[in-house]
PDB file of C-alpha atoms in Angstrom:
ATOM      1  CA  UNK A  86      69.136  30.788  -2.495  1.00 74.00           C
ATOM      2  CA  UNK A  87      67.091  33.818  -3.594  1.00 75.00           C
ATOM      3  CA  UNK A  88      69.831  34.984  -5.846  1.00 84.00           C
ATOM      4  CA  UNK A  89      70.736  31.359  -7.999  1.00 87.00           C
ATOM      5  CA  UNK A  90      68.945  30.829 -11.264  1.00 87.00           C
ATOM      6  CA  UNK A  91      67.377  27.332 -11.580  1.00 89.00           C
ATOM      7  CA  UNK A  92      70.348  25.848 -13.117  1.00 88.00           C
ATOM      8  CA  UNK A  93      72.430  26.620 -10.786  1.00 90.00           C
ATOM      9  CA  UNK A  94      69.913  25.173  -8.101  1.00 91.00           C
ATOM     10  CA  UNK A  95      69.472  21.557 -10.326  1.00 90.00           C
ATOM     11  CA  UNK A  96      73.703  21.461  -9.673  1.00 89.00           C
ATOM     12  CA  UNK A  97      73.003  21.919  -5.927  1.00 91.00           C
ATOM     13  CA  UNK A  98      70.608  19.310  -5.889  1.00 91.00           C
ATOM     14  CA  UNK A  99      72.830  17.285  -7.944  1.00 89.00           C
ATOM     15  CA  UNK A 100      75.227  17.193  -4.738  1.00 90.00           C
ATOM     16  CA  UNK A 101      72.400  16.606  -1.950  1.00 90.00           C
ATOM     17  CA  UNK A 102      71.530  20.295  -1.363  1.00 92.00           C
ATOM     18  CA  UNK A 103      68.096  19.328  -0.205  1.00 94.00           C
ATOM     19  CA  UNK A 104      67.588  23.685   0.440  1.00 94.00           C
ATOM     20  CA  UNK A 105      68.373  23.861  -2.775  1.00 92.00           C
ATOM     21  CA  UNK A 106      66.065  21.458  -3.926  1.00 93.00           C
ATOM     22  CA  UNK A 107      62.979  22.684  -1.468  1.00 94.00           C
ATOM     23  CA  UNK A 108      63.577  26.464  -3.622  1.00 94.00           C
ATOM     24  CA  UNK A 109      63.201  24.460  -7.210  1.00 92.00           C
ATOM     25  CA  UNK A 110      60.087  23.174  -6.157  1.00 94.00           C
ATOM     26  CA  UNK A 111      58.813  26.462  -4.669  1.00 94.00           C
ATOM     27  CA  UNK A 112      59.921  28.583  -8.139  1.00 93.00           C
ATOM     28  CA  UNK A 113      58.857  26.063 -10.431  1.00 93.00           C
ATOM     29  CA  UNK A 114      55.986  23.915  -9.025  1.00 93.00           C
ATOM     30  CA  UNK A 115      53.354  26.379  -9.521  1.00 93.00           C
ATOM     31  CA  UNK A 116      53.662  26.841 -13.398  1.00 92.00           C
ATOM     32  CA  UNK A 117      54.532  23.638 -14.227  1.00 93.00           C
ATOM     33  CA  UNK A 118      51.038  22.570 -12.125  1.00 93.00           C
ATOM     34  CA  UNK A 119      49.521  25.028 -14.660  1.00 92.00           C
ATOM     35  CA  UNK A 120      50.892  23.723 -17.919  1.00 91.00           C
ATOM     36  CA  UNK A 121      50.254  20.211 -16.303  1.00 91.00           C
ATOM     37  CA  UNK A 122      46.325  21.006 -15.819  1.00 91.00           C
ATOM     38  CA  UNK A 123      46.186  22.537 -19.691  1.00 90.00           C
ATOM     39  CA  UNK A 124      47.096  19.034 -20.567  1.00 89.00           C
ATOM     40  CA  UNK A 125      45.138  16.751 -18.180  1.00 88.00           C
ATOM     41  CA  UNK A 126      42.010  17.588 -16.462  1.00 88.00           C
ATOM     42  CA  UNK A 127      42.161  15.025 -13.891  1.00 90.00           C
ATOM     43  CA  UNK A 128      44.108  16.656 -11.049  1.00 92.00           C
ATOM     44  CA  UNK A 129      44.979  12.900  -9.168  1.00 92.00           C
ATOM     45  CA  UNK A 130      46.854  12.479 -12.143  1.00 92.00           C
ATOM     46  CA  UNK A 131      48.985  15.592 -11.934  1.00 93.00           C
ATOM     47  CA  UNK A 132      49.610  15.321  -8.425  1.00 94.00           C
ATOM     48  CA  UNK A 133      51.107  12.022  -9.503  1.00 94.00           C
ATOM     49  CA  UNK A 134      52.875  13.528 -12.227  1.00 94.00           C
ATOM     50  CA  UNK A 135      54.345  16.550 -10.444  1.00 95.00           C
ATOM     51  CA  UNK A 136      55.198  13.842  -7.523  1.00 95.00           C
ATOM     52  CA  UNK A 137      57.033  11.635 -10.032  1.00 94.00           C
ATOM     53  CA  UNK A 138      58.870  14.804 -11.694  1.00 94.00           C
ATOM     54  CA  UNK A 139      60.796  15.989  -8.468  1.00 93.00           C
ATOM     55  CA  UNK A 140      61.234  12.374  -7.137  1.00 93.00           C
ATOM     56  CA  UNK A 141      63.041  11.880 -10.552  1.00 92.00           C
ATOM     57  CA  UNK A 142      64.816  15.245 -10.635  1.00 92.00           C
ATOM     58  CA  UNK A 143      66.082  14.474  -6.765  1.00 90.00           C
ATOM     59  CA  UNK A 144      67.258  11.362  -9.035  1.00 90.00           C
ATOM     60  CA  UNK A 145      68.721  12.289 -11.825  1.00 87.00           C
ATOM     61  CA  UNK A 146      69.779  15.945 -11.196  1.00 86.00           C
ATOM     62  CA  UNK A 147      73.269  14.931 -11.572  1.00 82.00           C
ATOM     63  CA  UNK A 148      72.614  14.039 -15.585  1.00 82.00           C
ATOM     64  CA  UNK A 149      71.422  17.327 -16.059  1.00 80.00           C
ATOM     65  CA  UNK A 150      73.536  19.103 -18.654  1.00 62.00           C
ATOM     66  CA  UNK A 151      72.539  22.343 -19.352  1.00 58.00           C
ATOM     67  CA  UNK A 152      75.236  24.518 -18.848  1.00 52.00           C
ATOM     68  CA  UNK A 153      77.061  22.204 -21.406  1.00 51.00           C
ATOM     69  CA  UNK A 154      74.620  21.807 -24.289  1.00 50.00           C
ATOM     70  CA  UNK A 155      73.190  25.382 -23.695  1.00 61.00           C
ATOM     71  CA  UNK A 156      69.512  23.979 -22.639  1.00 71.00           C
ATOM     72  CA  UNK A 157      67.450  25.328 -19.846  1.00 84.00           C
ATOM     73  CA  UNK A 158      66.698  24.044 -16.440  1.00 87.00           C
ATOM     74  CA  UNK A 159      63.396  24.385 -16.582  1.00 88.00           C
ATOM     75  CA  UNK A 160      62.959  23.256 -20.034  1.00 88.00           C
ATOM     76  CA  UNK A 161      64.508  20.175 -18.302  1.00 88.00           C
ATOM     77  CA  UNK A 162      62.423  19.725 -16.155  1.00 91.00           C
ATOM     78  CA  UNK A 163      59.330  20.416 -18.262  1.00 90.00           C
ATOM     79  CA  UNK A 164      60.283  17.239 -20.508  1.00 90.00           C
ATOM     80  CA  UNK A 165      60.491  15.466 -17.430  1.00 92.00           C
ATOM     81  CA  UNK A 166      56.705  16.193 -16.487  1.00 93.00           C
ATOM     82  CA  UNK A 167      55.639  15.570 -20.129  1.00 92.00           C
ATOM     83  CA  UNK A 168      57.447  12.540 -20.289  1.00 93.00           C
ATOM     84  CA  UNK A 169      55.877  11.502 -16.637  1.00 93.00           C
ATOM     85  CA  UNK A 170      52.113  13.043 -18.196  1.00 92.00           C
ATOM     86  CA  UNK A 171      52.471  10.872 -21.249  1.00 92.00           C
ATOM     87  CA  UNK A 172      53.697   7.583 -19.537  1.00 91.00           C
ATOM     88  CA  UNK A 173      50.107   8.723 -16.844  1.00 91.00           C
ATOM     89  CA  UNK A 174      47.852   9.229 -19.447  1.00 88.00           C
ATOM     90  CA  UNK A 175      49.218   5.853 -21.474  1.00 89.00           C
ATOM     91  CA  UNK A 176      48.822   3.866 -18.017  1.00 87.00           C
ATOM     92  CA  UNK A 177      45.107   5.129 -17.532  1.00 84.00           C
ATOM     93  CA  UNK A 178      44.156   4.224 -21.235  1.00 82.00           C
ATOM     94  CA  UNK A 179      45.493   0.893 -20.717  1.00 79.00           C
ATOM     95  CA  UNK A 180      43.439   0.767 -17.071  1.00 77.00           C
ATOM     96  CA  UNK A 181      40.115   1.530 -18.931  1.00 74.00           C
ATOM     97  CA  UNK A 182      40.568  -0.897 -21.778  1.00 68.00           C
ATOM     98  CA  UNK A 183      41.318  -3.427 -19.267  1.00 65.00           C
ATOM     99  CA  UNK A 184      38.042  -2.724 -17.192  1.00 59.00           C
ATOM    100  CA  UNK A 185      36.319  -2.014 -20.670  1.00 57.00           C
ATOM    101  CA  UNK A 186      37.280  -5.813 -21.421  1.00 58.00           C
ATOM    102  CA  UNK A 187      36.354  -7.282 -18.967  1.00 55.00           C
ATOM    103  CA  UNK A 188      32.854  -5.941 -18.621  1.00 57.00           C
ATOM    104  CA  UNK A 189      31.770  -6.868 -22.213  1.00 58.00           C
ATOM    105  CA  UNK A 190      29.298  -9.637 -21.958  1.00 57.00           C
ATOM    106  CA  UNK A 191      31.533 -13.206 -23.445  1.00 59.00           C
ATOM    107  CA  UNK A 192      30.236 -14.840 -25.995  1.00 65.00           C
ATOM    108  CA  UNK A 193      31.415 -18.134 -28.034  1.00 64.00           C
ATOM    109  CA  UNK A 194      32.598 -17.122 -31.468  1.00 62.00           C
ATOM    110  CA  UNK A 195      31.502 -19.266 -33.970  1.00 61.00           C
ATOM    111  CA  UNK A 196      34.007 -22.277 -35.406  1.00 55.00           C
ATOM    112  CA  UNK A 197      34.677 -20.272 -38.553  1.00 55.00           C
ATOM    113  CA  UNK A 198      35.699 -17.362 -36.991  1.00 57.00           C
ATOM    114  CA  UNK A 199      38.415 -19.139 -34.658  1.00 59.00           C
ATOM    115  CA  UNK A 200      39.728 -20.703 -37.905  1.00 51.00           C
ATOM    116  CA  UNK A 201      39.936 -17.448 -39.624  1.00 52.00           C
ATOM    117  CA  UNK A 202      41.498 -15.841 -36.552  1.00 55.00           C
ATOM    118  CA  UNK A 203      43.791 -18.203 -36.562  1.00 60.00           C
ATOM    119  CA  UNK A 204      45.129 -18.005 -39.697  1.00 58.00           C
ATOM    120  CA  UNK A 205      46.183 -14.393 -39.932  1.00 55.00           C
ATOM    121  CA  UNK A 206      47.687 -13.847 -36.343  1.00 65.00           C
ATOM    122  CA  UNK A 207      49.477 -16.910 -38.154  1.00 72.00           C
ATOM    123  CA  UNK A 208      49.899 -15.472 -41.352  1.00 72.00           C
ATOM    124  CA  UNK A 209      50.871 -12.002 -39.606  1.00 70.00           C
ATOM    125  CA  UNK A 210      53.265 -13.604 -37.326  1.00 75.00           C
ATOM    126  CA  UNK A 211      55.003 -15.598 -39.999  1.00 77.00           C
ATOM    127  CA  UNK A 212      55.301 -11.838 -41.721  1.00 79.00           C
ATOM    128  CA  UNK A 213      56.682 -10.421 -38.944  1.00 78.00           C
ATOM    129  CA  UNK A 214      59.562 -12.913 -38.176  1.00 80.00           C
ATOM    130  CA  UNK A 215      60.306 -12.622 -42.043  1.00 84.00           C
ATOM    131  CA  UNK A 216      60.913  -9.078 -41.403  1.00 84.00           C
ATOM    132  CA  UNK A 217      64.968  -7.692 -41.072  1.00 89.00           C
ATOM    133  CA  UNK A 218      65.329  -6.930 -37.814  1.00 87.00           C
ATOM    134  CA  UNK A 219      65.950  -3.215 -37.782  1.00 89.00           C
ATOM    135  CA  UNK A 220      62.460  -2.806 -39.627  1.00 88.00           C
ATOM    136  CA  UNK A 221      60.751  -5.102 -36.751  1.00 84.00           C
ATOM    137  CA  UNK A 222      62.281  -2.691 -33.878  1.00 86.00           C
ATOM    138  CA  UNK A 223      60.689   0.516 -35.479  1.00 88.00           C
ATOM    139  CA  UNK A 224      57.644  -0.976 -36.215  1.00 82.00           C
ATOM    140  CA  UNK A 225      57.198  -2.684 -32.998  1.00 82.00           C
ATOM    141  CA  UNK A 226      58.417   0.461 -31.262  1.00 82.00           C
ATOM    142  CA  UNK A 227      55.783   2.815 -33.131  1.00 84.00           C
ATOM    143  CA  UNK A 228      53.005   0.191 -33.374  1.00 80.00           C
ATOM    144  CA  UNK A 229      52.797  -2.058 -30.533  1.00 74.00           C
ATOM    145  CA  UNK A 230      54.261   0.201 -27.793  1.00 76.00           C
ATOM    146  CA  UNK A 231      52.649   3.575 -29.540  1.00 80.00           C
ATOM    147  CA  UNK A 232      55.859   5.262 -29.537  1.00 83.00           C
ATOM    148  CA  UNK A 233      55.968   8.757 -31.792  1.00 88.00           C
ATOM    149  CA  UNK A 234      58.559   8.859 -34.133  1.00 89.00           C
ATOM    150  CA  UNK A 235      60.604  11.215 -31.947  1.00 88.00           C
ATOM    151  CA  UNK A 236      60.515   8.545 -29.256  1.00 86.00           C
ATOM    152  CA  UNK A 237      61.458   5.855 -31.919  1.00 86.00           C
ATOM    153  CA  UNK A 238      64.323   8.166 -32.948  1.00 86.00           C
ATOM    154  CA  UNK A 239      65.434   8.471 -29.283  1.00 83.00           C
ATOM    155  CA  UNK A 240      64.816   4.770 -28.201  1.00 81.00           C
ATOM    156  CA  UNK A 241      66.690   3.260 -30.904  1.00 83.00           C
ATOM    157  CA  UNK A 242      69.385   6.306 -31.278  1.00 86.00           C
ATOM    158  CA  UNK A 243      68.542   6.673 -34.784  1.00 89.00           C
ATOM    159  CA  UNK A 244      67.608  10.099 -36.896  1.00 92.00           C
ATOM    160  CA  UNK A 245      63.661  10.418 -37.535  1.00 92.00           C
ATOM    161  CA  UNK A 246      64.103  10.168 -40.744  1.00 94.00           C
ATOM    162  CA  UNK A 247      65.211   7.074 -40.640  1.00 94.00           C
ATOM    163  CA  UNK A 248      62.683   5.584 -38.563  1.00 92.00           C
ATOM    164  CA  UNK A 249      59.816   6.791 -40.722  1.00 94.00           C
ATOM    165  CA  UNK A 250      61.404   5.242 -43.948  1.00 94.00           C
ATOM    166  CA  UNK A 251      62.053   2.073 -42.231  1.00 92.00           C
ATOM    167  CA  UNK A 252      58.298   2.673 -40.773  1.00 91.00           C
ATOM    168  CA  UNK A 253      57.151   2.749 -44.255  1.00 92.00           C
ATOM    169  CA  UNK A 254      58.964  -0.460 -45.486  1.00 92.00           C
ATOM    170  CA  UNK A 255      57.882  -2.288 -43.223  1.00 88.00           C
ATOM    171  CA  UNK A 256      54.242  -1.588 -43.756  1.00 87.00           C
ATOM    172  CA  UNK A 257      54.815  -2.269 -47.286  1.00 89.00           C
ATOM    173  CA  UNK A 258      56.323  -5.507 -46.481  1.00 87.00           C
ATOM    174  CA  UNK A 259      54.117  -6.760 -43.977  1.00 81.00           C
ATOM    175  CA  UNK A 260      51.334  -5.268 -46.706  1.00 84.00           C
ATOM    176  CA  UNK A 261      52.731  -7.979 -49.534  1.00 85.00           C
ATOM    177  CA  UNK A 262      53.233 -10.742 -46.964  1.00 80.00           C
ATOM    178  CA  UNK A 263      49.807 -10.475 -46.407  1.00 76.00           C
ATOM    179  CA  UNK A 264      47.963 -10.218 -49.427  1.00 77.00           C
TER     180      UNK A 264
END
């Protein structure tokens, strides 16, 4: 196993090789731990991460492609703990607003501001219905679920620059709806 570059090893794995898979882990865990800890300080959360990144290569070795599109193994498998870091880090933000929430003393607004309320999650919802639909997929992707506009690009298999003009139009829009 000594002798097989990491590519080769993600094809092993790919058909079951679980050797092959125990000498990825040994070669690459340690640096990717590393780069991991640069980016988060909490180590729970990248033992979680580097957990979830060879559970999901074990997964989805077989859809590696590298030898075909001329991309690394480990570069692989880097986006893989990135994309595991990202999905932590989002989790735990939501975990603390949550618990942020719901320790904030409740108090009754007053009458006017329920009306006014109201009225623009109305107002805003009527705006976004009026929207064509291809503007309300980027903007929901990149404002409600906090997408980037690489991850926009990638989720609905469209070129970035095309997701930030749509972005763009449909702030204006929703900006004249509103006003």
């Amino acid at each position: 196993m000594a002798d097989l570059n990491e590519a080769e090893l993600v094809r092993r794995v790919a058909a079951g090789d679980r050797a092959a898979f125990d000498e990825l882990y040994r070669r690459t865990s340690p640096w990717m731990t590393v780069r991991l800890r640069r980016r988060c300080a909490d180590d729970d959360v990248v033992a979680d991460v580097l957990q979830e990144t060879y559970l999901a290569v074990w997964r989805a070795a077989g859809s590696y492609a590298g030898s075909v599109t001329g991309g690394s193994a480990v570069g692989w498998l880097w986006t893989i703990a990135a994309n595991r870091l990202v999905d932590a880090l989002r989790r735990r933000a939501r975990q603390e607003r949550v618990l942020t929430i719901a320790l904030i003393e409740t108090t009754a607004p007053a009458a006017e501001d329920e009306v006014m309320a109201n009225r623009v999650g109305q107002d805003l919802e009527q705006a976004l219905l009026r929207l064509p639909p291809e503007l309300r997929q980027v903007l929901q992707a990149m404002v409600l679920d906090g997408l980037s506009v690489r991850q926009t690009s990638v989720l609905l298999s469209m070129p970035e620059g095309t997701v930030k003009t749509r972005a763009r139009r449909a702030r204006i829009a929703l900006r004249e709806a509103l006003s």
